Coordinates of C-alpha atoms in Angstrom, one line a residue:
X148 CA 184.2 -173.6 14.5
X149 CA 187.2 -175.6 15.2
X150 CA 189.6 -173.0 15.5
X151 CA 187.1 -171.2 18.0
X152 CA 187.2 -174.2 20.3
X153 CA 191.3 -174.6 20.2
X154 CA 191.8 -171.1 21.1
X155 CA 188.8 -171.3 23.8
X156 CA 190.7 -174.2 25.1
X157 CA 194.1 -172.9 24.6
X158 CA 193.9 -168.3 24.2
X159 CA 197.5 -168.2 24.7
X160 CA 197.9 -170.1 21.4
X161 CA 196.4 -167.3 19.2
X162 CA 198.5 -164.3 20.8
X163 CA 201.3 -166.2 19.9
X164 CA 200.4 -167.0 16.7
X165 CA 199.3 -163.0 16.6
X166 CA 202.5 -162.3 18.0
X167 CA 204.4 -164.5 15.4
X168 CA 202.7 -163.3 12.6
X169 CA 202.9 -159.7 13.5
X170 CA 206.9 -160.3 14.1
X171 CA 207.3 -162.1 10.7
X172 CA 205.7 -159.3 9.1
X173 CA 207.9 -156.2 10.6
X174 CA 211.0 -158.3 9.7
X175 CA 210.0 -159.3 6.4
X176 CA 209.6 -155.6 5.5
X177 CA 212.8 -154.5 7.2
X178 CA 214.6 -157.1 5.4
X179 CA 212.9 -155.7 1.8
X180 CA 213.9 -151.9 2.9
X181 CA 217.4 -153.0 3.6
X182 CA 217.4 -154.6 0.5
X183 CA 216.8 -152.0 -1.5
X184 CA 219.1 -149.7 0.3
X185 CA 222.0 -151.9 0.1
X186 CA 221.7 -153.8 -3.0
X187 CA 224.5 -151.5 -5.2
X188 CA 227.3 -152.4 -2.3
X189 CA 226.4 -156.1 -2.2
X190 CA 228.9 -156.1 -5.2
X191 CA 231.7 -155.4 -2.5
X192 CA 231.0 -159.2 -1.4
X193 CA 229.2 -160.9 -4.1
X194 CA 231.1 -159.4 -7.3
X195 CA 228.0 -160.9 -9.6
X196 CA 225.2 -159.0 -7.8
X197 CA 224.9 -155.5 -9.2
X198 CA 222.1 -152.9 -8.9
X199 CA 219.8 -154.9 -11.3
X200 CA 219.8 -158.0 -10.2
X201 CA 216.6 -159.3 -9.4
X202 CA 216.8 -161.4 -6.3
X203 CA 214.8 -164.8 -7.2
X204 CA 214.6 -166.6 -3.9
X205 CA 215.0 -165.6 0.1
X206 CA 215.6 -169.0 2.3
X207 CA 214.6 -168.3 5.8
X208 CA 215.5 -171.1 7.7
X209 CA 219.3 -171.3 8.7
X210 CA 218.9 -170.3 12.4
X211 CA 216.7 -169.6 15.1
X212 CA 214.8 -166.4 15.6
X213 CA 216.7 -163.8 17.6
X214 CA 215.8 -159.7 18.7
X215 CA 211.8 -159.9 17.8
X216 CA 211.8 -163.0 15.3
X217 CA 214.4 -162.2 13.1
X218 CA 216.6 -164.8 11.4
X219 CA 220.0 -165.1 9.0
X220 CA 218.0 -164.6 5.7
X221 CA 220.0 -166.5 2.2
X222 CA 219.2 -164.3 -0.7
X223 CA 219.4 -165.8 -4.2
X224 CA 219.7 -163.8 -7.2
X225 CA 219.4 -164.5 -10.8
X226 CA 222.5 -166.0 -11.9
X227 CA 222.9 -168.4 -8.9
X228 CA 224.8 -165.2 -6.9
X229 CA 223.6 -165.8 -2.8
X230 CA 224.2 -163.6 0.0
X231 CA 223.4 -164.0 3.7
X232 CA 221.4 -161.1 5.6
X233 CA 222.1 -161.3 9.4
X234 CA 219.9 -158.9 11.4
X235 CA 222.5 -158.0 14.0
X236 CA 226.0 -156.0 14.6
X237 CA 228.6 -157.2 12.0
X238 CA 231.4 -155.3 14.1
X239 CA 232.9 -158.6 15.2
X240 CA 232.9 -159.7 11.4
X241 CA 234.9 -156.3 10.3
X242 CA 237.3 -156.5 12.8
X243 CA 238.1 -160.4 12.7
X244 CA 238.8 -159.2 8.9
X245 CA 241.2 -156.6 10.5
X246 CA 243.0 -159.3 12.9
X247 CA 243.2 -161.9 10.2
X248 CA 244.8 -159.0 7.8
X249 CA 247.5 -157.9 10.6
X250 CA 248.3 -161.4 11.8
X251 CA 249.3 -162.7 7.7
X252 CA 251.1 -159.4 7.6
X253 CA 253.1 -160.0 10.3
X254 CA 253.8 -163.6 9.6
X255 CA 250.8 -166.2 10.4
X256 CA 251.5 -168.8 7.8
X257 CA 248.2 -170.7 8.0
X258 CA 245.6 -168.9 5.4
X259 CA 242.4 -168.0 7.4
X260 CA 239.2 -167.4 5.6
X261 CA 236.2 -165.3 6.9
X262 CA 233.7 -164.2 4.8
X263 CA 233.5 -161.4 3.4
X264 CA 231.0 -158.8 4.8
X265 CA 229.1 -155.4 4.5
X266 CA 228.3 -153.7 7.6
X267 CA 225.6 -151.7 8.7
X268 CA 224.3 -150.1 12.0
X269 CA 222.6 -153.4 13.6
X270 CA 222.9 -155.6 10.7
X271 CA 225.1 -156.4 7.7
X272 CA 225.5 -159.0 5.0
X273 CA 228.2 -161.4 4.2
X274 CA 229.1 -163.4 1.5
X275 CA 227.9 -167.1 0.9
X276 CA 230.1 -169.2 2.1
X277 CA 229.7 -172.9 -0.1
X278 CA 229.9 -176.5 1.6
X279 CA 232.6 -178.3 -0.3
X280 CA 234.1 -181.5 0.6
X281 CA 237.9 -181.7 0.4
X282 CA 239.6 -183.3 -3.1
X283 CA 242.8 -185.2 -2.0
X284 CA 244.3 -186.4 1.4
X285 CA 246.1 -182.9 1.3
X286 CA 243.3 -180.8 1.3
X287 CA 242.5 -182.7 4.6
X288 CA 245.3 -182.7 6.3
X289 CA 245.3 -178.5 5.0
X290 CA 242.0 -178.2 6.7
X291 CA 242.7 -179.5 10.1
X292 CA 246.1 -177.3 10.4
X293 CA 243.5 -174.3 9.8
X294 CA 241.3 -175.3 12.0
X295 CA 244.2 -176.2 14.9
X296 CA 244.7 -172.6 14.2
X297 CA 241.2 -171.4 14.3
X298 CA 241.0 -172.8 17.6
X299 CA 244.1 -171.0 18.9
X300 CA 242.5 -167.6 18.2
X301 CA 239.0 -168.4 19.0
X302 CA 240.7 -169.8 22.5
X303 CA 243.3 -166.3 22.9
X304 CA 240.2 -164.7 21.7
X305 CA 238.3 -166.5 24.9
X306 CA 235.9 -166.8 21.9
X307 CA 232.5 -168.7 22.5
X308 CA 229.7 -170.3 20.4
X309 CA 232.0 -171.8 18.1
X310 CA 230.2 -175.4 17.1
X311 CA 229.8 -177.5 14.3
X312 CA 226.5 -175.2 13.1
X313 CA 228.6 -171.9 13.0
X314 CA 231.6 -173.7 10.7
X315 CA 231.2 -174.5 7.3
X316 CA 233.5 -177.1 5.8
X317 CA 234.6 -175.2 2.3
X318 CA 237.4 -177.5 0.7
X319 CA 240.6 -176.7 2.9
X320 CA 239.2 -174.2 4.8
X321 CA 236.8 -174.4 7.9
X322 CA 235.3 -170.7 7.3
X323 CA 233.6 -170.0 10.7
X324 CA 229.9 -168.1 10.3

């Protein structure tokens, strides 16, 4: 009876709740079919994931529903092994790998780290990148050369969204997300 009277009072409520639910729903299942599809080339980021594993918890709150309620997804497998599902275009990943490759090869001194990622049409995965905190005074001073450098390319790059939510702090390296 209570319920009838909150949606009496408020019928916007329930379609959203409908609309939320029915959302949740699609994405949970595309996530699962993905899955499934992709699970023997998570290997190519996660070297301890293999077509076996068995995939023991899915953490779904690390950012805000995008493109029909769909969020980064953490998948933990047996073992402790995580990747991240991201349910959009990973073409920016792949070819910041490429730039990152071509400017050590030609002579960038500062090691940049990315994570490593396996792309599909409209979504991909990438590796788990862990929060660490620095050990000594020269992993420190390390980190903030990298990220002085991080900021030159993301600035040549006329590069946006770049806050303290899409950098992780991993020992010497800030590994942007």
């Amino acid at each position: 009876q209570g319920f009838d009277a909150l949606f009496t009072e408020y019928p916007m409520l329930l379609r959203l709740m409908a609309l939320t639910v029915s959302q949740w729903v699609e994405s949970c299942g595309e996530f699962v079919d993905r899955l499934a599809i992709d699970r023997p080339q998570l290997k190519d980021i996660e070297p301890a994931i293999d077509a076996t594993s068995v995939v023991t918890g899915v953490d779904g709150e690390l950012s805000d529903p995008h493109e029909g309620g769909r969020t980064v997804l953490l998948a933990t497998f047996a073992g402790g092994a995580r990747v991240l599902y991201k349910p959009k275009d990973l073409a920016t990943d792949r070819e910041m790998e490429s730039l990152l490759r071509i400017l050590h090869e030609h002579g960038l001194r500062q090691r940049l780290r990315v994570p490593r990622a396996l792309t599909r049409t409209g979504y991909g995965w990438t590796s788990f990148v862990r929060p660490e905190d620095c050990q000594d005074s020269s992993e420190v001073d390390e980190y903030f050369r990298c990220a002085g450098a991080w900021l030159a390319l993301f600035h040549l790059l006329c590069a946006t969204d770049m806050h303290m939510e899409n950098l992780i702090a991993s020992g010497c390296d800030p590994v942007p997300v």
